[in-house]
CSV table of C-alpha atoms and ligand atoms in Angstrom, one decimal:
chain,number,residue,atom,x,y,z
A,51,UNK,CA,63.9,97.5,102.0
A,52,UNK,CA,64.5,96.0,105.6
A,53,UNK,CA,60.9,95.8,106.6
A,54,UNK,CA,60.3,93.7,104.5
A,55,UNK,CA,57.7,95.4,102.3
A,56,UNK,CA,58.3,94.1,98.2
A,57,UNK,CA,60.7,96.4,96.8
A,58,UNK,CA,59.4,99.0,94.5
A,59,UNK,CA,60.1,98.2,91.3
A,60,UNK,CA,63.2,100.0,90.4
A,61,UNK,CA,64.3,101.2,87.0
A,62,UNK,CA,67.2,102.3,84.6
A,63,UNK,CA,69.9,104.0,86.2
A,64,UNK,CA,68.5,103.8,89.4
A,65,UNK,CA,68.8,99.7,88.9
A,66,UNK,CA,72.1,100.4,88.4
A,67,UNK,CA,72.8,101.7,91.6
A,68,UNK,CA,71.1,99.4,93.5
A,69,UNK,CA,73.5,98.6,96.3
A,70,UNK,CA,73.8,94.5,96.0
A,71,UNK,CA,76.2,94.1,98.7
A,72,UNK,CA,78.4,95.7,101.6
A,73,UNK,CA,81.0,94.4,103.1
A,74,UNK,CA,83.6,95.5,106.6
A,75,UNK,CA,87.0,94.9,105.8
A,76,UNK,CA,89.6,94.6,108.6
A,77,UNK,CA,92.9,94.4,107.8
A,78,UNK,CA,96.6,95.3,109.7
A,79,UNK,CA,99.7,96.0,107.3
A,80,UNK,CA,101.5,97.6,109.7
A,81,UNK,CA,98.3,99.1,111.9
A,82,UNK,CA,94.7,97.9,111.8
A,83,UNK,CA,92.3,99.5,109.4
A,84,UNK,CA,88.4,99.0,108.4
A,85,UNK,CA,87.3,99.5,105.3
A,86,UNK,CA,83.6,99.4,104.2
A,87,UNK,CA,83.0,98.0,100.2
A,88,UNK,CA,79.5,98.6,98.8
A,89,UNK,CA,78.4,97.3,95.4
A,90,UNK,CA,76.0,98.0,92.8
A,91,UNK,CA,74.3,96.2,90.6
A,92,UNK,CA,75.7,97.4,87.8
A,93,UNK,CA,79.1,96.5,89.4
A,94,UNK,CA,80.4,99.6,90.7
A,95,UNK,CA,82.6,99.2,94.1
A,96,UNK,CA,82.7,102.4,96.3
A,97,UNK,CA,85.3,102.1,99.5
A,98,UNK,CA,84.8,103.7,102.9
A,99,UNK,CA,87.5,104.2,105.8
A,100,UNK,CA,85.8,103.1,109.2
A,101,UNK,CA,89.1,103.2,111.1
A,102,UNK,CA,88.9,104.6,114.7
A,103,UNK,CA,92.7,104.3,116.2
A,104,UNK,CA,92.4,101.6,119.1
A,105,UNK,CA,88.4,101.4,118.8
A,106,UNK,CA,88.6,99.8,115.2
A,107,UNK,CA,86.2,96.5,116.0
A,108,UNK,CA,83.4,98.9,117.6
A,109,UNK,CA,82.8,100.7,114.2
A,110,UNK,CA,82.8,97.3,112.7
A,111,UNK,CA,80.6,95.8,114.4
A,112,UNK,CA,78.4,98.9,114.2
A,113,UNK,CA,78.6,98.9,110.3
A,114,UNK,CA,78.1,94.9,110.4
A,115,UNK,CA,75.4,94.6,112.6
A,116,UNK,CA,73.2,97.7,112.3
A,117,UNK,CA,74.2,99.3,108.8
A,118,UNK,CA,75.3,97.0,106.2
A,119,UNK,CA,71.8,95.3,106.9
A,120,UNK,CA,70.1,98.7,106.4
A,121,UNK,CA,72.0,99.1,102.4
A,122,UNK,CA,70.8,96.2,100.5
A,123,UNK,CA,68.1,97.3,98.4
A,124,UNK,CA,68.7,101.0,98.5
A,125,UNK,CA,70.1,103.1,96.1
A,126,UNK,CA,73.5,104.4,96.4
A,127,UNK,CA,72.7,107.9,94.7
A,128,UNK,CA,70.5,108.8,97.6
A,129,UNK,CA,73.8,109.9,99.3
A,130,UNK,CA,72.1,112.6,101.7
A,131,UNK,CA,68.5,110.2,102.1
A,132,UNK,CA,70.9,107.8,103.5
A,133,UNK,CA,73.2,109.9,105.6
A,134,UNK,CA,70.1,111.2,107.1
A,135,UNK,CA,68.8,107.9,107.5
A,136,UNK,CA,71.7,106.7,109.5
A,137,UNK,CA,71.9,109.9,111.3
A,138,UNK,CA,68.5,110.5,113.0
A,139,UNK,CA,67.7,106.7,112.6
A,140,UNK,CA,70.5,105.8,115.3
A,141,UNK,CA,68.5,107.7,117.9
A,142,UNK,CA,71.9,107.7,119.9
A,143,UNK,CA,73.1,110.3,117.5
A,144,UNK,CA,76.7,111.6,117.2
A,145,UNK,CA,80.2,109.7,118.9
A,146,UNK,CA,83.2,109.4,117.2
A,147,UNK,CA,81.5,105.6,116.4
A,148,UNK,CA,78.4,105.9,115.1
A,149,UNK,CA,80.0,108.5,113.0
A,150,UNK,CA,82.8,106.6,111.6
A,151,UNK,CA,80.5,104.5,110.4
A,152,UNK,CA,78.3,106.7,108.7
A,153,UNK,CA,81.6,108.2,106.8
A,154,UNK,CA,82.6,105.3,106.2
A,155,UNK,CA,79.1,104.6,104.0
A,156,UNK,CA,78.7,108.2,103.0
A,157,UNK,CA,83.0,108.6,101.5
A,158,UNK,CA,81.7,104.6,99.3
A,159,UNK,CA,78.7,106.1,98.4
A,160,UNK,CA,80.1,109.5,96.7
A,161,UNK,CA,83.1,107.1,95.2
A,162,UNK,CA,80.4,105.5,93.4
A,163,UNK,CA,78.4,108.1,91.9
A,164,UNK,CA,81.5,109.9,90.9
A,165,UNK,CA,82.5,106.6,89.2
A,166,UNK,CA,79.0,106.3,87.9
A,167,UNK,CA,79.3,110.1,86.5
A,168,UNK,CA,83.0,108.5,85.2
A,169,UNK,CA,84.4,112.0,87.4
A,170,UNK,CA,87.0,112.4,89.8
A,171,UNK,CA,85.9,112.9,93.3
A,172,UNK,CA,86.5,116.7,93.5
A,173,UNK,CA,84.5,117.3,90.0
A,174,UNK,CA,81.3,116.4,92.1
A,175,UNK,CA,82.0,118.9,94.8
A,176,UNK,CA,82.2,122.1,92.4
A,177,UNK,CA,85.8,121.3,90.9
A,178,UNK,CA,89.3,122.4,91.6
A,179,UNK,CA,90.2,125.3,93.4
A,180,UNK,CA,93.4,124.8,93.9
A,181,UNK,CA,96.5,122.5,91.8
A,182,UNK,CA,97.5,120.5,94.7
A,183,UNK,CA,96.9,120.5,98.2
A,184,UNK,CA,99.8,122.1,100.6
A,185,UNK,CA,101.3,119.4,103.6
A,186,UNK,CA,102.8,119.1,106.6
A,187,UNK,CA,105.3,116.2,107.5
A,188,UNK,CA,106.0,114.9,111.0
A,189,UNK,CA,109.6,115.6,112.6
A,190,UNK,CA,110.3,114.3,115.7
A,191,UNK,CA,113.5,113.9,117.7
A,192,UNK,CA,115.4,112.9,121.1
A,193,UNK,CA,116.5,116.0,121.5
A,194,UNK,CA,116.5,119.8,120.2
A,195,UNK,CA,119.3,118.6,117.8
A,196,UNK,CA,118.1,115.6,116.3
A,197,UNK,CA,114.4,117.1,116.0
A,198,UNK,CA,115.9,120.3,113.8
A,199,UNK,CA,118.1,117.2,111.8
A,200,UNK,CA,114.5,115.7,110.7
A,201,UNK,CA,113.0,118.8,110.0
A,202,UNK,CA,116.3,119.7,107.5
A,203,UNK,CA,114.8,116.1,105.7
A,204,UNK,CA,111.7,117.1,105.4
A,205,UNK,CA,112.5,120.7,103.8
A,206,UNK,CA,115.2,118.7,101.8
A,207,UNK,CA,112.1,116.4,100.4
A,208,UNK,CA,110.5,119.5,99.3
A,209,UNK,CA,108.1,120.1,101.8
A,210,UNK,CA,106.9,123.7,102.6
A,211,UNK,CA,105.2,123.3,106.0
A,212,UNK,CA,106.8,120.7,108.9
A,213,UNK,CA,105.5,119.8,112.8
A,214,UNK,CA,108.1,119.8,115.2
A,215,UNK,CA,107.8,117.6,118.4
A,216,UNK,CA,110.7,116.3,120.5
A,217,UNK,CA,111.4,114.4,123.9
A,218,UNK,CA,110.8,116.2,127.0
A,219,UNK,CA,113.9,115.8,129.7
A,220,UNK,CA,113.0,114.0,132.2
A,221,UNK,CA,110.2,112.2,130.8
A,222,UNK,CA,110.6,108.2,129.6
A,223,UNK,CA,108.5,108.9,127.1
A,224,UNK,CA,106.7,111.4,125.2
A,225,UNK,CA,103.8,111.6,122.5
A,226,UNK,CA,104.5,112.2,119.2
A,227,UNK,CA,108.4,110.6,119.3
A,228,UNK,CA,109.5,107.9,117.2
A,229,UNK,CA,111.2,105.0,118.6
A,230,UNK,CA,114.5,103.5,116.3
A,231,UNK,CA,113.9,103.9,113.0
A,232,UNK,CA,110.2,102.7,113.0
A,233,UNK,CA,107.8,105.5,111.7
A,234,UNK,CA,105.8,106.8,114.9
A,235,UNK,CA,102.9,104.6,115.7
A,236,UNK,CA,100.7,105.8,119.1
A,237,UNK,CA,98.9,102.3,119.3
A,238,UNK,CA,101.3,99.9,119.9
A,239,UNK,CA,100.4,97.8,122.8
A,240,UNK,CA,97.1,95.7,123.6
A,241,UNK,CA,96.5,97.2,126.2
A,242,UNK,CA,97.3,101.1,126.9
A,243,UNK,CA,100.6,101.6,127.6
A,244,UNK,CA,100.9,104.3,130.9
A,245,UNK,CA,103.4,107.2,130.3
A,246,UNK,CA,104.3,110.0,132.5
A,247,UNK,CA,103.5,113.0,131.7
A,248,UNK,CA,104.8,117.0,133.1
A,249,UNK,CA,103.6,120.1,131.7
A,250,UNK,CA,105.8,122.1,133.5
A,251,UNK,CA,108.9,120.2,132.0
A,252,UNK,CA,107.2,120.5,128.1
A,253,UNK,CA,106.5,124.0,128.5
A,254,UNK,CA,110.3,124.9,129.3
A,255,UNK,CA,111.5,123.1,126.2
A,256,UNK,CA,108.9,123.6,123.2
A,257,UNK,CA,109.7,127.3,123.1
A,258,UNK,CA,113.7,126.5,122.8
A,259,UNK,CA,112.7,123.9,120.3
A,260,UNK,CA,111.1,126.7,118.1
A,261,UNK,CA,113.6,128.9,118.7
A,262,UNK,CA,116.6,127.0,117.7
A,263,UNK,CA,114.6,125.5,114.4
A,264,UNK,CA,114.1,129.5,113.2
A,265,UNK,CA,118.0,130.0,113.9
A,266,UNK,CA,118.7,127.0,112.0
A,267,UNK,CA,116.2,126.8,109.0
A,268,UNK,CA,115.2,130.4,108.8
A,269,UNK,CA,111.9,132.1,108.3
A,270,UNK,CA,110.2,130.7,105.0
A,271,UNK,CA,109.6,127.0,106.3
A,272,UNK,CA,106.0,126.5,108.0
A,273,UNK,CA,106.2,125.3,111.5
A,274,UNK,CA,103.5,123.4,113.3
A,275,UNK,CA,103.0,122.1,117.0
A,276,UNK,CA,100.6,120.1,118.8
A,277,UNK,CA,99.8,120.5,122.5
A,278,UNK,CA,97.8,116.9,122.1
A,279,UNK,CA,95.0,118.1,124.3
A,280,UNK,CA,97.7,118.5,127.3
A,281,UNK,CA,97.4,121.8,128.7
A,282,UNK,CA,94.9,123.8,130.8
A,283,UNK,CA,93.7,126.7,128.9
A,284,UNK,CA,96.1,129.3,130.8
A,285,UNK,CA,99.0,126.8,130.4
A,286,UNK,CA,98.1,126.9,126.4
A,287,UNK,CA,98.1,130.8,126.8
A,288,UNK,CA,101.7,131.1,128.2
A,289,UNK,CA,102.9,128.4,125.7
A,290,UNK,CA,101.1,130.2,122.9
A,291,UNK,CA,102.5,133.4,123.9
A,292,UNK,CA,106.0,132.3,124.2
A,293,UNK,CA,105.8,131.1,120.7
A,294,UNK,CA,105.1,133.9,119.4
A,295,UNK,CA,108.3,135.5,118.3
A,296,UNK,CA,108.5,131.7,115.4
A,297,UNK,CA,105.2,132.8,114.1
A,298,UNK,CA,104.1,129.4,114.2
A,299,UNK,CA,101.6,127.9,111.5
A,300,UNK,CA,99.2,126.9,114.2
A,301,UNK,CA,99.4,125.5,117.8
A,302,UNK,CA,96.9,122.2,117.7
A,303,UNK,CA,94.9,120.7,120.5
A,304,UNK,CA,96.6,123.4,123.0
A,305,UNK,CA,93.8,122.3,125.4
A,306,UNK,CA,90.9,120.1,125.8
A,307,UNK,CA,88.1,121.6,124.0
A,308,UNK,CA,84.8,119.9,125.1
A,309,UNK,CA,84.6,123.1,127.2
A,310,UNK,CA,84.8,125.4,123.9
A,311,UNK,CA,85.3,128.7,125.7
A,312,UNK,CA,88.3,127.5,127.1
A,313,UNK,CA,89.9,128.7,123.7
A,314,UNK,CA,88.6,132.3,125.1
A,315,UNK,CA,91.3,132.7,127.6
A,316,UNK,CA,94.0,131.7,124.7
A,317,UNK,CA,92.7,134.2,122.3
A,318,UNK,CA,92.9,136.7,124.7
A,319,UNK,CA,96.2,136.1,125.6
A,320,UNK,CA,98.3,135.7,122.5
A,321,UNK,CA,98.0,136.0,118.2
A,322,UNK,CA,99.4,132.4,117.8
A,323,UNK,CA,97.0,131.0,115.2
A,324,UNK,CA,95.0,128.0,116.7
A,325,UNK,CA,93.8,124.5,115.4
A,326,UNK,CA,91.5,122.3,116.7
A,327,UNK,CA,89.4,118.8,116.2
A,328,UNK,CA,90.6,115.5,115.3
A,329,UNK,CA,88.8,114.1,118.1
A,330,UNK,CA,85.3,116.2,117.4
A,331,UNK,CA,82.7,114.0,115.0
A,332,UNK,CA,80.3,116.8,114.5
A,333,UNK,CA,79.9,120.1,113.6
A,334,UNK,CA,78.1,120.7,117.4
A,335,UNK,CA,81.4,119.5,118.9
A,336,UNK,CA,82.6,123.2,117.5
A,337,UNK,CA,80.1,125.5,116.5
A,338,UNK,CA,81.0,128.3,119.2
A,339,UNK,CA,85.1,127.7,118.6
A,340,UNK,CA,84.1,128.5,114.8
A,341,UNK,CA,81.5,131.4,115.2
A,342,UNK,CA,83.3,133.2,117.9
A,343,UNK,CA,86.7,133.2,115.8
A,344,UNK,CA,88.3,131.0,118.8
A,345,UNK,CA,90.1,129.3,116.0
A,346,UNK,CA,91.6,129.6,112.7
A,347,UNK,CA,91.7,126.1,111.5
A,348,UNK,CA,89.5,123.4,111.8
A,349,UNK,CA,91.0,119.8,112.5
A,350,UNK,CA,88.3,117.8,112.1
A,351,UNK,CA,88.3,115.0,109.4
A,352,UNK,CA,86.2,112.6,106.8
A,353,UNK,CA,86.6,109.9,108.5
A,354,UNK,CA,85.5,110.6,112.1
A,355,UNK,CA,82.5,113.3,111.4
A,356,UNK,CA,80.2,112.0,108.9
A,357,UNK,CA,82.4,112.0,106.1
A,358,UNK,CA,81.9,114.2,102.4
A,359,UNK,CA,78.2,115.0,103.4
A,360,UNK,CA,78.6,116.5,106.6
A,361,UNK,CA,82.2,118.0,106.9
A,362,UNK,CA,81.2,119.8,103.6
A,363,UNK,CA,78.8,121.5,106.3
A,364,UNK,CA,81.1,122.0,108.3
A,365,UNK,CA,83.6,123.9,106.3
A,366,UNK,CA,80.7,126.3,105.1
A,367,UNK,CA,80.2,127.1,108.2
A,368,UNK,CA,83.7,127.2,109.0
A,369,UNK,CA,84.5,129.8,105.6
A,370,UNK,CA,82.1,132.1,107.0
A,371,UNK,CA,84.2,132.8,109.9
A,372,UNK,CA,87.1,132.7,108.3
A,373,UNK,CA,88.2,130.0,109.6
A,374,UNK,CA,90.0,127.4,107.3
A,375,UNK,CA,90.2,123.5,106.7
A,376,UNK,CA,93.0,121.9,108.2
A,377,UNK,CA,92.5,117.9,108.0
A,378,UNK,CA,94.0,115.3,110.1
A,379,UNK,CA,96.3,113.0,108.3
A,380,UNK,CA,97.8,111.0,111.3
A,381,UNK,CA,98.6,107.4,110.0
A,382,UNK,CA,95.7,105.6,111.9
A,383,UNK,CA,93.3,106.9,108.9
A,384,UNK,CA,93.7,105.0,106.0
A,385,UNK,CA,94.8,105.8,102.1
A,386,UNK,CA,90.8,105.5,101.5
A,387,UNK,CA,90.6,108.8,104.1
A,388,UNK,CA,93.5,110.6,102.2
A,389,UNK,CA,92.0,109.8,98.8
A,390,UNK,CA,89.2,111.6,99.6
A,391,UNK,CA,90.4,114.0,101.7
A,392,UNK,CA,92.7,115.3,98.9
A,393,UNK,CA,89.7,115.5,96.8
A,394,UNK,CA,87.7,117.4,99.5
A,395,UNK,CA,90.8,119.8,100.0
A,396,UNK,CA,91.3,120.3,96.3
A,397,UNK,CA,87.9,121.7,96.3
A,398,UNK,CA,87.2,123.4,99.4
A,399,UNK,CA,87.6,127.5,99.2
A,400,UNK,CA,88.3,127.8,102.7
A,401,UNK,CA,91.1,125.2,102.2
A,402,UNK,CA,94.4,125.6,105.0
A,403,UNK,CA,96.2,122.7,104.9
A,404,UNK,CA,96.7,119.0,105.0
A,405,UNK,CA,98.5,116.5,107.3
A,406,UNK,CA,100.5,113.4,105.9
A,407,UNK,CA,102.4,110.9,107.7
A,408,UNK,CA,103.7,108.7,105.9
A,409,UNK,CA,101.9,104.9,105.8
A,410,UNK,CA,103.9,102.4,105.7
A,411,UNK,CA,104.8,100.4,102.6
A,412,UNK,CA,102.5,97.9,103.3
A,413,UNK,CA,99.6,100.1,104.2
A,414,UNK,CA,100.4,101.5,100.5
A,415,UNK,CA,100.7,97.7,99.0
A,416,UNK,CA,96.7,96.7,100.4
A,417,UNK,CA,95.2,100.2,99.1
A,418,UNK,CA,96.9,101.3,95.7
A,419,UNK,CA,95.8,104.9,95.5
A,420,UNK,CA,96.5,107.4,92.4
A,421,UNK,CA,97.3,110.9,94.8
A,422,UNK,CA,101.4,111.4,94.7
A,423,UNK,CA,103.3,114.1,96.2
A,424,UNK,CA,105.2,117.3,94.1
A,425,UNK,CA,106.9,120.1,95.3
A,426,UNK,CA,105.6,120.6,99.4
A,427,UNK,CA,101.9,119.3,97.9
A,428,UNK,CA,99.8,116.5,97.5
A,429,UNK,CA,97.7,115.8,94.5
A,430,UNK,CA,94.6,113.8,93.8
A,431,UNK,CA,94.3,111.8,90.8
A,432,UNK,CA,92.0,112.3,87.9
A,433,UNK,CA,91.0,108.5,87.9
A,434,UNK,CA,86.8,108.2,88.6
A,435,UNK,CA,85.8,109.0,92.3
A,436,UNK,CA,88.5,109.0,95.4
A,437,UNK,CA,91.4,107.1,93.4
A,438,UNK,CA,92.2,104.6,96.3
A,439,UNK,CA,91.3,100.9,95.8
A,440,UNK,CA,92.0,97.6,98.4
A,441,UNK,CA,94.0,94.7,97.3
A,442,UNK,CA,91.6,92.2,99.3
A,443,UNK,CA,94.0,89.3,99.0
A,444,UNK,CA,97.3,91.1,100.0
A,445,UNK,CA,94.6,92.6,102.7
A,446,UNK,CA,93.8,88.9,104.5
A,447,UNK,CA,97.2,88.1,104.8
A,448,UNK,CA,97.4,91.1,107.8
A,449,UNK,CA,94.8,89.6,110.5
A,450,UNK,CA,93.8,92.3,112.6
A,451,UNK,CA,95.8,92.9,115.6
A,452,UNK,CA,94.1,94.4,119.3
A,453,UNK,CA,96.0,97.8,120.3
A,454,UNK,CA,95.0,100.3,122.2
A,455,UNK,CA,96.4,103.9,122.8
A,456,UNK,CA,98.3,105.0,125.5
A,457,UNK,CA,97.4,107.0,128.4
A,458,UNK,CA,99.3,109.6,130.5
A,459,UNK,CA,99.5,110.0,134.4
A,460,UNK,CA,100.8,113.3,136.4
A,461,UNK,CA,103.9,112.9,138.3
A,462,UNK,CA,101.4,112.2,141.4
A,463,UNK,CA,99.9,109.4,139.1
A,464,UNK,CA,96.8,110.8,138.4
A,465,UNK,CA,95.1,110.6,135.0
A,466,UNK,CA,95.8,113.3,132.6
A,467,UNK,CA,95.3,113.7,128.7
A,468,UNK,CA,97.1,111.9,126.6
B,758,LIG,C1,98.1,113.4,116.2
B,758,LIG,C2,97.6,112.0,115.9
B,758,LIG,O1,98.6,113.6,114.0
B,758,LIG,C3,98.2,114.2,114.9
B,758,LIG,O2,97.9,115.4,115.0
B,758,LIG,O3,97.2,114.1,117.1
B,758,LIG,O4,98.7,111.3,115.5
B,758,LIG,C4,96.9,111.3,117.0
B,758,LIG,O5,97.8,111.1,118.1
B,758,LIG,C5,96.5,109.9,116.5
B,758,LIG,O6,95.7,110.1,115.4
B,758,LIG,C6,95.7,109.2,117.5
B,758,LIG,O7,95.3,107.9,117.0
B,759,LIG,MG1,97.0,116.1,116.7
C-alpha cells in the first residue's frame, strides 16, 4: 500500500489481480485522447478513457500524479473499495476532472475482472436486455437544403434516429457545422476560437429546419436537436414549443442546467421530450431534473461521471422516474468510452438511446474495438470485457496536440454559452 506498511500477504486469485502497473496514455490520431492501462499480475490489461475535450492534460496529470501512485499494490477486484477510495479520498470531491479520472480507473478495472471472469462486459452487469443498441448520427449542413441532403445519408446508411443542425444566417459560424469535408471537430485551435453567437437568428431557423426534414423524409425517421446549452429557459420553451408539430426525439441541452429548475418553465410550456447532461459528472449535478420528471433522458456519460460504478447509480435512479439513458457519443470520447458504453446500454433496462459520431480512421487504427454497426444499431462484441484495445505503437506516433474549445460572444460581445 502507499503508506508504506508491508503488504499483506496476498493469495491465489487475489495475487492475480494484483494491480502491478498503471500507466496514462496520451495520444492524437486526429483529436487528443488519454487512456489509462492497468495491469495485473497475472497479466491481464484493463483500459480506461480519461479524455476531457480541451482539458485532456488536467485529468492526466491527475491520474499520474495522485492515482496511478495510489493502484500499485491493490487489487483490481475491489472495484467499488477503490472507487470509494478515490471518491471521498480526493476531499475536493466531484468536477468533470477528478471524475474522469476516476472512470477512467473504475471502466480498466471492470475490463479486467470481466476478462478475469473470461465474460463480456455486459454479462457482469446482469446480461443483455436488448440485441443491439439504437443510434443517432450527426447531420449538419450550410443551409436547410444541404442539412436535409445529409440526413437522406444517414437514413440511406440504415440509421433509424438522426440529429439535425445547420448554419444560422447571419452568423460566420455556428456549433455543430462541419467545415469541407472534414468530420466536425469543436476543438480545433490552441487557443479558443471566438464565434458569434444570436439566439434570436437560431430560433427563426431551427423550426423551418424541422419542418422542411418531416416534408422531405417523412414521419418514421427519429429526429434530434441540441440547443448546446444556448438558450434562457423561456427561449428553450418557445423553441420547444415550436417544434412540436416534428415530434422530435428529444431537444438536448435547451438551456443551462446548473440551475435545475430552470427545466420547470420548459416543462410547463411544451411536451417536447427533453435531454440533458454531457457536461454533469455526478448524479447531484441532476437529481431534482430526474425526480421531478424535468427530463426524459439522461445525457450523462462513463467517461465524465465516475464511469460503470456510478452511472449504474445513476440510471437506477433515473429508471425510477422513468426517465431513460441517453449517452453522449460526441467524438472527443474515445473507442474505450464506446466499448463500454455499448456494454452498459446493452444492459441497462431503462435504456433510450446512444450517440455515435463517427472517429476518424485513425482514431479506429490506435484502438481496435470488436462493436460494429447493423441495421440503425450498434453492437457490442462478445470478446472478454469492453472489446476495445490500444495499439501503443501506432498510438506514439500521434504526439498530443494543445486545443481548446471555442467560445461564443453576443452580438454586443459579451460572453455567452457555447
Ligand atoms: C455535443 C458534443 O455531441 C454532442 O451532443 O454537445 O459534440 C460537444 O460539443 C462536445 O462533446 C464538446 O467537446
Ligand atoms: Mg450535446
Amino acid at each position: 500500500m502507499s503508506d508504506g506498511t508491508p503488504q499483506m500477504q496476498v493469495e491465489g486469485s487475489a495475487r492475480d489481480r494484483q494491480i502491478v502497473s498503471a500507466r496514462v496514455i496520451v495520444t492524437c490520431p486526429g483529436r487528443n485522447f488519454v487512456t489509462l492501462r492497468i495491469e495485473t499480475r497475472s497479466g491481464i490489461v484493463g483500459l480506461g478513457d480519461a479524455t476531457l475535450n480541451g482539458r485532456e492534460l488536467a485529468v492526466a496529470s491527475y491520474l499520474q500524479d495522485h492515482v496511478v501512485p495510489n493502484l500499485i499494490g491493490r487489487d483490481a477486484g475491489r472495484i467499488e473499495d477503490l472507487w470509494q477510495f478515490l471518491y471521498r479520498g480526493a476531499y475536493w470531491r466531484r468536477g468533470p476532472v477528478t471524475m474522469s479520472a476516476i472512470a477512467a480507473v473504475d471502466v480498466a478495472l471492470w475490463d479486467i475482472v470481466a476478462k478475469l471472469a473470461k465474460l463480456p462486459l455486459y454479462q457482469m452487469l446482469g446480461g443483455r436486455s436488448r440485441e443491439g443498441a439504437l443510434v443517432y448520427g450527426h447531420a449538419n449542413g450550410r443551409d436547410i437544403a444541404e442539412t436535409s441532403d445529409e440526413v437522406r445519408r444517414y437514413i440511406e446508411k440504415g440509421f433509424l434516429a438522426v440529429r439535425a443542425q445547420c448554419a444560422v444566417p447571419g452568423l460566420p459560424k455556428t456549433y455543430g457545422i462541419a467545415v469541407g469535408a472534414k468530420a466536425y471537430e469543436p476543438a480545433e485551435s490552441e487557443l479558443p476560437l471566438e464565434t458569434a453567437w444570436s439566439t434570436s437568428k437560431y430560433l427563426q431557423i431551427v423550426p423551418k429546419l424541422f419542418e422542411q426534414l418531416r416534408v422531405d423524409h417523412g414521419n418514421d425517421i427519429e429526429l434530434l436537436h441540441d440547443g448546446h446549452h444556448r438558450m434562457t429557459p423561456i427561449e428553450a420553451a418557445r423553441l420547444a414549443r415550436d417544434l412540436e408539430p416534428y415530434r422530435l426525439f428529444w431537444l438536448e441541452d435547451a438551456t443551462p442546467a446548473e440551475n435545475q429548475r430552470s427545466f420547470e418553465i420548459i416543462r410547463r410550456h411544451s411536451v417536447t421530450p427533453l435531454a440533458v447532461g454531457e457536461v454533469f459528472n455526478s448524479i447531484w449535478d441532476c437529481k431534482h431534473l430526474i425526480s421531478e420528471q424535468l427530463i426524459d433522458y439522461i445525457r450523462t456519460t462513463i467517461v465524465h461521471a465516475g464511469g460503470i460504478t456510478h452511472v449504474r447509480r445513476l440510471a437506477d435512479f433515473a429508471g425510477l422516474h422513468q426517465v431513460r439513458t441517453g449517452f453522449h457519443g460526441a467524438t472527443d470520447l474515445s473507442p474505450v468510452t464506446m466499448g463500454a458504453a455499448l456494454h452498459f446500454d446493452s444492459w441497462v433496462p431503462n435504456f433510450g438511446i446512444q450517440e455515435w459520431m463517427f472517429h476518424s480512421q485513425e482514431t479506429e487504427d490506435v484502438f481496435p474495438h470488436d462493436y460494429f454497426f447493423r441495421d440503425g444499431r450498434l453492437f457490442c462484441g462478445e470478446s472478454p470485457g469492453h472489446g476495445v484495445s490500444i495499439d501503443e505503437k501506432l498510438a506514439a506516433r500521434y504526439p498530443y496536440s494543445p486545443r481548446q474549445l471555442p467560445v461564443a460572444r453576443l452580438p454586443d460581445g459579451s460572453m455567452w454559452d457555447w
